[in-house]
Coordinates of C-alpha atoms and ligand atoms in Angstrom, one line a residue:
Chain A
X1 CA 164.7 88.8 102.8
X2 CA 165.0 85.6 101.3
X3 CA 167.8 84.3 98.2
X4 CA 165.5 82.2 96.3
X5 CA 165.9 82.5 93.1
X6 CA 162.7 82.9 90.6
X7 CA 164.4 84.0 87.9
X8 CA 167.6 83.2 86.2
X9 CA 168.5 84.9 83.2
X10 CA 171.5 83.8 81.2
X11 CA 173.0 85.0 78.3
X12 CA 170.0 86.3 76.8
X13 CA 170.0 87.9 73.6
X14 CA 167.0 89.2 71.5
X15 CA 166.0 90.3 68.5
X16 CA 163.6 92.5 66.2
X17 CA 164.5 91.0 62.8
X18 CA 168.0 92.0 62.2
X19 CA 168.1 94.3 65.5
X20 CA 169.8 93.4 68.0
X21 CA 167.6 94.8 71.1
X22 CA 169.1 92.7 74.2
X23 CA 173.3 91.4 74.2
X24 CA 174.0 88.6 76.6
X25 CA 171.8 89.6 79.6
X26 CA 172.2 87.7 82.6
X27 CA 170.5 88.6 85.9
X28 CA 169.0 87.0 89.3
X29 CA 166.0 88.1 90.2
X30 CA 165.2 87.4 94.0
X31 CA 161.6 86.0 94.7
X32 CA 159.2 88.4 96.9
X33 CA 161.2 91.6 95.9
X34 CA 160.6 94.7 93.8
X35 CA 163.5 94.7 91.0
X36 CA 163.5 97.7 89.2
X37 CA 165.0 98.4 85.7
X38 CA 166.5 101.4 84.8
X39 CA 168.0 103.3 81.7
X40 CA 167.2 105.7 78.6
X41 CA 164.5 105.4 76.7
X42 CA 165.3 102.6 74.2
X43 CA 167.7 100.8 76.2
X44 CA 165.6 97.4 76.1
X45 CA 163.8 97.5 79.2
X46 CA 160.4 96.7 78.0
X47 CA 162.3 94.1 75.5
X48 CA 163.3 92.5 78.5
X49 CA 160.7 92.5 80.5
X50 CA 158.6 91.1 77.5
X51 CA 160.8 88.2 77.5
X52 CA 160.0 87.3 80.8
X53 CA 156.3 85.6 79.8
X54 CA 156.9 85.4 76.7
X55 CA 155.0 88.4 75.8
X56 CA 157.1 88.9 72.5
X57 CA 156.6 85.7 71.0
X58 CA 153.7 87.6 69.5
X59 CA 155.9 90.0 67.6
X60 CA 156.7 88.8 64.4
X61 CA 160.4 88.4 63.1
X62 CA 161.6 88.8 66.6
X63 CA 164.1 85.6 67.8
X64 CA 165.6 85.0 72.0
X65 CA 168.7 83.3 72.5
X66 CA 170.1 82.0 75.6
X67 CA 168.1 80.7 79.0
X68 CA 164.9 82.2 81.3
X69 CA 165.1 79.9 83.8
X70 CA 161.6 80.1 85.9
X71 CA 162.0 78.5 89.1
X72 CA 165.0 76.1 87.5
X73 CA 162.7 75.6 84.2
X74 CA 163.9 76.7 81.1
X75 CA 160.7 78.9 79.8
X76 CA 161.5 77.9 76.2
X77 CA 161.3 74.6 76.5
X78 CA 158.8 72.8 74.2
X79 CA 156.4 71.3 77.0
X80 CA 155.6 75.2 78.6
X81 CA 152.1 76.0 78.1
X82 CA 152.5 79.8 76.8
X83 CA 149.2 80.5 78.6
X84 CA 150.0 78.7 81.8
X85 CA 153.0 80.8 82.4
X86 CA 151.7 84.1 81.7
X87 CA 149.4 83.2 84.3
X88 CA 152.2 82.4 86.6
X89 CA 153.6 85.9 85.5
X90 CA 151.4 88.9 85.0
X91 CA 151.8 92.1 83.3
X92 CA 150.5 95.4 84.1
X93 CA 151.4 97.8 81.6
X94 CA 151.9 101.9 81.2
X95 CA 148.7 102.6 79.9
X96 CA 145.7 101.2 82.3
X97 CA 144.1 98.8 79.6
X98 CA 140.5 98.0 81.5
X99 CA 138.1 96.0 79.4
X100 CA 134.9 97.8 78.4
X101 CA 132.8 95.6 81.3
X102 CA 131.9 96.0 84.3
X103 CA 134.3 96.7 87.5
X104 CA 133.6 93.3 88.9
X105 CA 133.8 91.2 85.2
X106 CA 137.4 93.0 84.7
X107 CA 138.4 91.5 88.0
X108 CA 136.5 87.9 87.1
X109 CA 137.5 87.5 83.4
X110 CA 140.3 85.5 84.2
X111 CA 138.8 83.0 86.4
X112 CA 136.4 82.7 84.7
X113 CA 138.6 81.9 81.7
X114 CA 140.2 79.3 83.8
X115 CA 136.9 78.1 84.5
X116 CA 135.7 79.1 88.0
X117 CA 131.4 79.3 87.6
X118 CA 130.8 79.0 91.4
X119 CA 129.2 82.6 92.2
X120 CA 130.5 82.5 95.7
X121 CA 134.0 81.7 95.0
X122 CA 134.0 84.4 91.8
X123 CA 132.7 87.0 94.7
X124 CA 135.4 85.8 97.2
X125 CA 138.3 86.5 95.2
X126 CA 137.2 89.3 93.4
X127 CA 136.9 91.3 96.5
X128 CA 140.3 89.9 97.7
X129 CA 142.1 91.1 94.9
X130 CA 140.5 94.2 95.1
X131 CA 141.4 94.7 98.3
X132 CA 145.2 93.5 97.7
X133 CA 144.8 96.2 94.6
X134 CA 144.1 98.6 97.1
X135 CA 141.3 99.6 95.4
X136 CA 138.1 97.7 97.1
X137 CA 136.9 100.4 99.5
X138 CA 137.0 102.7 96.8
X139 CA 135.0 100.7 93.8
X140 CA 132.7 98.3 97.0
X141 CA 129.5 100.1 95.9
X142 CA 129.7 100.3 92.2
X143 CA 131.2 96.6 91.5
X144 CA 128.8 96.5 89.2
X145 CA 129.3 99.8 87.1
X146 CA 132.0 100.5 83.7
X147 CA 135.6 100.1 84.7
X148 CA 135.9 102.6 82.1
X149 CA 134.1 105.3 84.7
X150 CA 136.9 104.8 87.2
X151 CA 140.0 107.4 87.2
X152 CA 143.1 107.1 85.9
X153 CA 144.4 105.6 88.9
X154 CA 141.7 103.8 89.8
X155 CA 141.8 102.1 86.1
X156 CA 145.2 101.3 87.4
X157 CA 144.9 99.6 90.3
X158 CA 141.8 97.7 88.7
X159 CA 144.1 96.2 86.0
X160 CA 146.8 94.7 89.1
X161 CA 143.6 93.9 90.8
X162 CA 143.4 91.9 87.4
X163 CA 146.8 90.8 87.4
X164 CA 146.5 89.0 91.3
X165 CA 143.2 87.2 90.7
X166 CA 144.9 84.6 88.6
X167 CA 147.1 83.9 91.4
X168 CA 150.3 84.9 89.8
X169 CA 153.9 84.5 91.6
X170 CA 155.6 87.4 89.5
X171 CA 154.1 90.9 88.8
X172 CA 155.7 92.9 85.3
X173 CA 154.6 96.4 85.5
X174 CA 156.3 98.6 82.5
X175 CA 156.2 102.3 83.8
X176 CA 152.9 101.6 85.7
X177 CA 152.6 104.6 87.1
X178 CA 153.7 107.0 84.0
X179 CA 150.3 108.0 82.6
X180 CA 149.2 108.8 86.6
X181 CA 148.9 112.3 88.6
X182 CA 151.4 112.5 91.8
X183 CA 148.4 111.0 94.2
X184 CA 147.6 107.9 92.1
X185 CA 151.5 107.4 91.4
X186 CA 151.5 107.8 95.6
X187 CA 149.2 104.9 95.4
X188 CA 150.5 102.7 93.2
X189 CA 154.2 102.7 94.7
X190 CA 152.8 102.3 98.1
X191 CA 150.6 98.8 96.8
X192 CA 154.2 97.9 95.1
X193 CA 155.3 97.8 99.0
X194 CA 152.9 95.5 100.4
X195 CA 152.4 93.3 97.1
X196 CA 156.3 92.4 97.6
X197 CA 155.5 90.7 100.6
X198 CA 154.1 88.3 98.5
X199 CA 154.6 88.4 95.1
X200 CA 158.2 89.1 92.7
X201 CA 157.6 92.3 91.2
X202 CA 159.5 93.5 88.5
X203 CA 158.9 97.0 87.3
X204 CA 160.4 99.1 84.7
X205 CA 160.3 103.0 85.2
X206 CA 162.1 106.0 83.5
X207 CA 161.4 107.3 87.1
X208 CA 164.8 107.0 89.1
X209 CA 163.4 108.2 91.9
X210 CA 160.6 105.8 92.4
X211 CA 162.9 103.0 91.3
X212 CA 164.6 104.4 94.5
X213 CA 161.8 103.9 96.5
X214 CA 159.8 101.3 95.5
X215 CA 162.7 98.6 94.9
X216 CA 165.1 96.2 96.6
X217 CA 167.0 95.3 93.6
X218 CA 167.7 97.7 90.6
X219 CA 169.2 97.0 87.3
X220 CA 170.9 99.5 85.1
X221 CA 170.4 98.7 80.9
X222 CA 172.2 100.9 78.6
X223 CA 171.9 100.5 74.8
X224 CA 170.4 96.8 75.3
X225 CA 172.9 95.6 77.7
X226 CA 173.0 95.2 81.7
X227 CA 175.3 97.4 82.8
X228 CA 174.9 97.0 86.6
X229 CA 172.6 95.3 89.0
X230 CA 173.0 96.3 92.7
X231 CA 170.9 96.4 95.9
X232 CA 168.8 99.5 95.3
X233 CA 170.6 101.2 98.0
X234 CA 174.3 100.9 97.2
X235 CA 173.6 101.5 93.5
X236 CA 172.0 105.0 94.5
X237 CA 174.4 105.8 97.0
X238 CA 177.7 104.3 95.4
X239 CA 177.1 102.9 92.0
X240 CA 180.7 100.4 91.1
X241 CA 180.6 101.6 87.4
X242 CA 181.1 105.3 86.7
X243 CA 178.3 104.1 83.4
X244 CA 176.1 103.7 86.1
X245 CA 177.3 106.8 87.8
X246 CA 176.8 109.2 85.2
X247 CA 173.4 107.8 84.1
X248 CA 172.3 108.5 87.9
X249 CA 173.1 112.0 88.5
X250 CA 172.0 113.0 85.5
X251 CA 174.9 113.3 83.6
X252 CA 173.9 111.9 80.3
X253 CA 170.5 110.1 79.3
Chain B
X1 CA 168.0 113.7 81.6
X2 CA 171.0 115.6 82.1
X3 CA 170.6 117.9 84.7
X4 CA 172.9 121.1 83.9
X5 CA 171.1 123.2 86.4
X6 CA 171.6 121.1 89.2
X7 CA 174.9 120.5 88.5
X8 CA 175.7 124.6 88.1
X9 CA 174.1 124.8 91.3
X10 CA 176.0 122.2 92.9
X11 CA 179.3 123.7 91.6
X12 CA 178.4 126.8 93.4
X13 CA 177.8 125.0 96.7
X14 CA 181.3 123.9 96.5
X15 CA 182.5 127.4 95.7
X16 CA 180.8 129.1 98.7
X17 CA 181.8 125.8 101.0
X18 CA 185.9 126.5 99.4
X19 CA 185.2 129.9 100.6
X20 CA 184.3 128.9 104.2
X21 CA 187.5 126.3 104.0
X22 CA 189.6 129.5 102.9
X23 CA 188.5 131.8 105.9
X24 CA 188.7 129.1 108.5
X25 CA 192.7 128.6 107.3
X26 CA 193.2 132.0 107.6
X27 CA 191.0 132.8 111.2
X28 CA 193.4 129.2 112.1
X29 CA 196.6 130.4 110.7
X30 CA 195.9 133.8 112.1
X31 CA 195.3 132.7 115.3
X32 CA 198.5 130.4 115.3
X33 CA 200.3 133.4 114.6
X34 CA 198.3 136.2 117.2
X35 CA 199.6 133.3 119.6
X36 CA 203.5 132.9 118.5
X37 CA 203.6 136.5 117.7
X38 CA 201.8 138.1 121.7
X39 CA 199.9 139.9 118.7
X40 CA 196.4 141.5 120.2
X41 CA 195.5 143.2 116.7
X42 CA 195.5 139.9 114.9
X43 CA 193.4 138.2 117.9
X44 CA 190.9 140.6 117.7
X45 CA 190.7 140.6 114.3
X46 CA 189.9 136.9 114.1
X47 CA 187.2 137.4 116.7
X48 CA 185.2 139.7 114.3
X49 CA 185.5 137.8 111.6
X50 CA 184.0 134.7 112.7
X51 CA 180.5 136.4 112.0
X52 CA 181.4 135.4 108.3
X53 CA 182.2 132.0 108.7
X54 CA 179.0 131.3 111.1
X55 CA 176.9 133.3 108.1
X56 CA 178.7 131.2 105.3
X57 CA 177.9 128.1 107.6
X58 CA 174.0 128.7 107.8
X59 CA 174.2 129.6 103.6
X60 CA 175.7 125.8 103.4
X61 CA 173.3 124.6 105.4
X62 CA 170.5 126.4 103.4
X63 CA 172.0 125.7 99.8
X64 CA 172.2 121.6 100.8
X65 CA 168.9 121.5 102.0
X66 CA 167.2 122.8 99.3
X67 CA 169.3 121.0 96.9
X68 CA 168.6 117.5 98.9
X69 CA 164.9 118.4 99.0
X70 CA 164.0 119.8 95.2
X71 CA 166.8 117.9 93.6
X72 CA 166.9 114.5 95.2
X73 CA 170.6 114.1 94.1
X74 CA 172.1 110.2 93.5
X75 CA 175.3 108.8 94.1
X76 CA 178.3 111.2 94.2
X77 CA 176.3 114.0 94.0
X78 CA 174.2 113.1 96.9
X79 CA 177.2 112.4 98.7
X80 CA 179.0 115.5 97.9
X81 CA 176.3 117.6 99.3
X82 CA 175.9 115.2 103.1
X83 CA 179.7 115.4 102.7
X84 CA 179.6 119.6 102.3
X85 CA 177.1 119.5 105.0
X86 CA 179.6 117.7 107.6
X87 CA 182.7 119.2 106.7
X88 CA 180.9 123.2 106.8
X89 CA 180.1 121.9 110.5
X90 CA 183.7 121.0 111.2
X91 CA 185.1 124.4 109.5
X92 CA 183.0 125.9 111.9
X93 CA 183.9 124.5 115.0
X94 CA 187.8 125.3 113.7
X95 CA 186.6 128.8 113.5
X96 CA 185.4 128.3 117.3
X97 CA 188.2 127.1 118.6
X98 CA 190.6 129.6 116.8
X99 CA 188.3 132.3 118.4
X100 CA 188.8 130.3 121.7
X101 CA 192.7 130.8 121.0
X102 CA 192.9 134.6 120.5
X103 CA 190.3 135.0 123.3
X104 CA 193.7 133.5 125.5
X105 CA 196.2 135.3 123.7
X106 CA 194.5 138.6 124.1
X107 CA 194.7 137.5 127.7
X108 CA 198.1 136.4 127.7
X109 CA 199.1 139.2 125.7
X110 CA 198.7 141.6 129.1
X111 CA 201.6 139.7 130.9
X112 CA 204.7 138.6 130.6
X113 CA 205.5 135.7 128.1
X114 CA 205.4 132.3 129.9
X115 CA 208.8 129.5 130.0
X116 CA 209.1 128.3 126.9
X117 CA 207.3 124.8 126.1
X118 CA 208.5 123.4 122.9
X119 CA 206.1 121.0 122.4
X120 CA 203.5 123.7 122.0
X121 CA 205.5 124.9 119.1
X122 CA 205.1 121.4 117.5
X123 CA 201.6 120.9 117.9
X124 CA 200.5 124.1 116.4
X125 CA 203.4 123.2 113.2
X126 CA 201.2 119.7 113.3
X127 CA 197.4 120.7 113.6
X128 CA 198.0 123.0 110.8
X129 CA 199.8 120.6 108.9
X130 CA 196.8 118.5 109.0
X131 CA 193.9 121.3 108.7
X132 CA 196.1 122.4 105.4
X133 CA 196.3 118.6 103.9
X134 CA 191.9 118.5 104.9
X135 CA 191.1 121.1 102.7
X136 CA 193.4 120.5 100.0
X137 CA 192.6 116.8 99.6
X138 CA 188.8 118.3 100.1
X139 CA 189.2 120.3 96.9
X140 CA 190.9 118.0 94.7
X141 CA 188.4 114.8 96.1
X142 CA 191.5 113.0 96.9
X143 CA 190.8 109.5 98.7
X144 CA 194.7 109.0 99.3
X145 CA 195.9 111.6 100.8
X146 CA 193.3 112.0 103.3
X147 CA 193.8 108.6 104.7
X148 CA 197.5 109.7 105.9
X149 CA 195.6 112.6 107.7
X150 CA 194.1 110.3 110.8
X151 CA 198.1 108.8 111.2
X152 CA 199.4 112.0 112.3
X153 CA 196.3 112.5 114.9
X154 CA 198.4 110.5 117.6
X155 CA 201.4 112.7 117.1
X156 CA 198.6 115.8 117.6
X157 CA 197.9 114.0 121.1
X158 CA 201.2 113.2 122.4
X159 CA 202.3 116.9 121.8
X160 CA 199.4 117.8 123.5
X161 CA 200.3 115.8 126.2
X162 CA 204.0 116.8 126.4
X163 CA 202.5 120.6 126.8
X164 CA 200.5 119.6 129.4
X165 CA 203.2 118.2 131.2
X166 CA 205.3 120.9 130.1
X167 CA 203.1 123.5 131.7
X168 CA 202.8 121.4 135.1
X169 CA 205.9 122.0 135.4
X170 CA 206.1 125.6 135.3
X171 CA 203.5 125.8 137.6
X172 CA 204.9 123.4 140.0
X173 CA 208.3 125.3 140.0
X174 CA 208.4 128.0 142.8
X175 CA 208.1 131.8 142.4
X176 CA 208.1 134.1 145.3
X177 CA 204.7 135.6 146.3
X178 CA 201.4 134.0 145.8
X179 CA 200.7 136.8 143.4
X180 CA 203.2 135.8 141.4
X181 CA 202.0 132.3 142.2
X182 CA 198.6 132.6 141.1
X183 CA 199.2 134.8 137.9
X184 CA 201.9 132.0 136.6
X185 CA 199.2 129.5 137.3
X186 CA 196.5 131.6 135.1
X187 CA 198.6 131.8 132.1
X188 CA 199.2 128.6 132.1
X189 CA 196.4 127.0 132.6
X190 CA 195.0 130.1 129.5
X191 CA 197.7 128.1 127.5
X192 CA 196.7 124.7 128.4
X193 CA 193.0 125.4 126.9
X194 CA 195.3 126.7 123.2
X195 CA 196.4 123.1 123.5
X196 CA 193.6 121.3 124.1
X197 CA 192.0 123.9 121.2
X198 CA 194.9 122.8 119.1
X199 CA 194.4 119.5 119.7
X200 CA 190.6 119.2 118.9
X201 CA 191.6 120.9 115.5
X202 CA 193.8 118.1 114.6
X203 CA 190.5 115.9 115.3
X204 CA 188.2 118.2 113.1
X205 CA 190.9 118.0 110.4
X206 CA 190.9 114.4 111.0
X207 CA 187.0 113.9 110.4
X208 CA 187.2 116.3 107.1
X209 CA 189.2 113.5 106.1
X210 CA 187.2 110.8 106.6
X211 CA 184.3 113.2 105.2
X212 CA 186.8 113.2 102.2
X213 CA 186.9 109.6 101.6
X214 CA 183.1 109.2 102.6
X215 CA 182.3 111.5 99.0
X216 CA 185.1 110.0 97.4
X217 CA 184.3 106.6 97.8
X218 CA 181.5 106.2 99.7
X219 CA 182.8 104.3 102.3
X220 CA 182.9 105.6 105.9
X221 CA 185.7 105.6 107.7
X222 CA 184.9 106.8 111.1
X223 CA 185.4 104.7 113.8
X224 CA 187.5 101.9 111.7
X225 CA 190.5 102.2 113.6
X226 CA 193.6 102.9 112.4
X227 CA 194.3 102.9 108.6
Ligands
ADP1 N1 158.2 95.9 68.1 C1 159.4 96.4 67.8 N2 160.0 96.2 66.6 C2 161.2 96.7 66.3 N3 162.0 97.3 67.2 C3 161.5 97.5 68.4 C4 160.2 97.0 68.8 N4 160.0 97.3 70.1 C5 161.2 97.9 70.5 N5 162.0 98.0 69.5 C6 163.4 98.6 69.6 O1 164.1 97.9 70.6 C7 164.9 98.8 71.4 C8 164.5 98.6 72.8 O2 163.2 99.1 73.0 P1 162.4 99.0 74.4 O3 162.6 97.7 74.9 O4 161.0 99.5 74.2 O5 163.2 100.1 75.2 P2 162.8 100.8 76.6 O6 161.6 100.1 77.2 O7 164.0 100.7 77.4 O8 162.5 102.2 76.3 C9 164.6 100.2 70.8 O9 165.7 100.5 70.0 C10 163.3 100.0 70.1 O10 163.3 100.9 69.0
MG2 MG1 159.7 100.8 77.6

């Protein structure tokens, strides 16, 4: 475990129009650890995780207050190339989202956006982030067939296979597992294990068991705010705030 | 997500584990008194009824598991049901060793009554003390007065002790004809093994408590010494 810090979230407030969807969040986020959020449906999860790269700057009417630092820089801050950072911070979302191309182009389409034309190279690190996704040995023989042939799960994977070729130092995944049968969700939680070896995952679920298992950290939103953040353990087994409490055995939500 | 039917099930988990608590005071209680009293009836009685605590225990056992394995419970709940689990295991045990004392009174029961050791009267007044404040702080989940619970253990032990010493005694003191000898020597050493029964009731009264404070708070306080 390490206590480096790659996010810092202070007093963050958002908002759709008039709405006020997020009230004075402030978090940590450990680098090379799974954080999970948690909460009912509507609580701001996805707000928040939106924030993180900036995904919400293309909503219209919506306005942030307060810091994101990203490794000590403020993400708001007029000299942050929007593109540059959402690089840095990838987003895998609930519905796999393949582009209508080939299994290998999905994989390529954002090197090659950065510019990378050697052949050999493109090859190289399309196959490695296959095989982080999980998903090579599965796909090795039909590289060059429609993603949108692959299953569900498959689709899945494909799109963090996506997500790693750029290189990023933080995964988002927003319920990435929700649209998925028992054995692709099996999947996708065991890839969340060895991708935090390497990479800061944050991933929202409405699944309070698989935020159990798949995180170090988990954080507890209720009604836009941050209600409790805890090592996954202690907040399972002995939650400080009965909030918290209730929310976890299933006595309201 | 509110989960009402886990939670009615749950409830009745903690009925049937009250149950077991209730029957293992009265088999205890019971056998305090088959002791005091040179009652046979009542010792034999709480001999046959430990088939209902053992079948109660294996119904806990059942009831958690299932709950632990199709409910995956959180927090308190999870706690309550590895707490239920524990504490059915030391109600059982009590039941054991409250057989274990109205197996020696029935023997005792067939001779005359043994000197009088008044530290044995204190130690049974104590372990029951104790095993009465364990359930009851059990049922109403309360942290505080389980912590005094583990204090009185060291009074448990040096009444234990003081019986022991007691009953040395006896035996040491001369009666005429090794028949005599040997049967004074027999009883004692029967009533010895209550003590040392009573005693290990104080200590499974003692880890109910901790199992108390464990669900309570979810802290464990076995093994920190001394509170
Ligand atoms: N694009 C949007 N425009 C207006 N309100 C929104 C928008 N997206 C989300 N909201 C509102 O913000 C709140 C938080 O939503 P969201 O972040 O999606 O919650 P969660 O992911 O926890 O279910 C909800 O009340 C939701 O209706
Ligand atoms: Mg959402």
């Amino acid at each position: 475990m390490t206590d480096t810090i790659k996010f810092a979230v202070k007093n963050l407030d958002f908002y759709y129009g008039d709405f006020k969807a997020l009230d004075r969040i402030g978090i940590e986020v450990s680098e090379k650890q799974a954080t999970a959020l948690i909460g009912p449906s509507g609580c701001g999860k996805s707000t928040f995780l939106r924030c993180l790269n900036r995904m919400n700057d293309l909503i219209p009417g919506t306005r942030v207050d307060g810091e994101i630092l990203l490794d000590g820089g403020n993400i708001h801050d007029p000299g942050v190339d929007v593109v540059h950072l959402r690089r840095k911070v990838g987003m895998v979302f609930q519905k796999p989202n393949p582009f209508p191309k080939t299994i290998f182009e999905n994989v390529a389409y954002g090197l090659r956006v950065n510019g990378v034309k050697n052949k050999a190279t493109l090859r190289q690190s399309v196959e490695k982030s296959l095989m982080d996704a999980a998903l090579f040995d599965e796909v090795k023989d039909r590289l060059h067939q429609s993603a949108l042939g692959l299953s569900g799960g498959q689709q899945q994977r494909l799109c963090i296979a996506r997500a790693l070729a750029v290189k990023p130092d933080v995964l988002l995944m927003d319920e990435p597992a929700s649209a998925l049968d028992p054995i692709a969700t099996q999947k996708i939680e065991d890839l969340i294990h060895q991708l935090k070896t390497y990479y800061t995952i944050i991933i929202v679920t409405h699944n309070m068991q698989q935020a159990a298992r798949v995180s170090d950290v988990t954080a507890f939103f209720y009604m836009g705010r941050l209600i409790e953040t805890g090592d996954t353990e202690t907040l399972f087994t002995r939650p400080k705030l009965k909030q918290t409490e209730d929310y976890i055995t299933g006595r309201f939500g | 997500m509110e989960r009402h039917n886990f939670h009615r099930e749950l409830e009745q988990l903690k009925l049937t584990i009250y149950k077991m608590a209730a029957l293992a005071r009265q088999s205890f209680d019971n056998a305090c008194k088959a002791y005091l009293h040179r009652d046979d009836d009542i010792a034999q009685a709480i001999i046959d009824g430990d088939r209902e605590i053992n079948r109660i225990e294996l119904e806990i056992d059942r009831q958690s598991l299932r709950l632990l394995a199709l409910e995956q419970p959180m927090a308190r709940d999870l706690r309550m049901i590895v707490g239920i689990m524990r504490i059915s295991n030391d109600l059982e045990r009590i039941a054991d060793q409250s057989v274990n004392i109205a197996e020696r009174t029935l023997f005792l029961c067939q001779h005359p009554p043994l000197e009088n050791v008044p530290a044995m009267e204190a130690l049974i007044d104590i372990s029951k003390k104790m095993f009465a404040m364990a359930v009851t702080s059990f049922r109403d989940l309360d942290a505080v007065a389980a912590k005094q619970i583990p204090a009185l253990d060291d009074q448990a032990d040096e009444y234990t002790m003081q019986v022991l010493k007691g009953l040395i005694e006896v035996m040491a003191a001369s009666s005429p004809g090794f028949e005599k000898r040997v049967l004074k020597m027999r009883r004692s050493i029967q009533t010895i093994i209550i003590s040392r029964c009573l005693e290990r009731i104080a200590d499974m009264s003692t880890n109910i408590a901790e199992h108390v404070v464990f669900i309570a708070e979810g802290v464990n306080l076995k093994h920190i010494q001394k509170l």
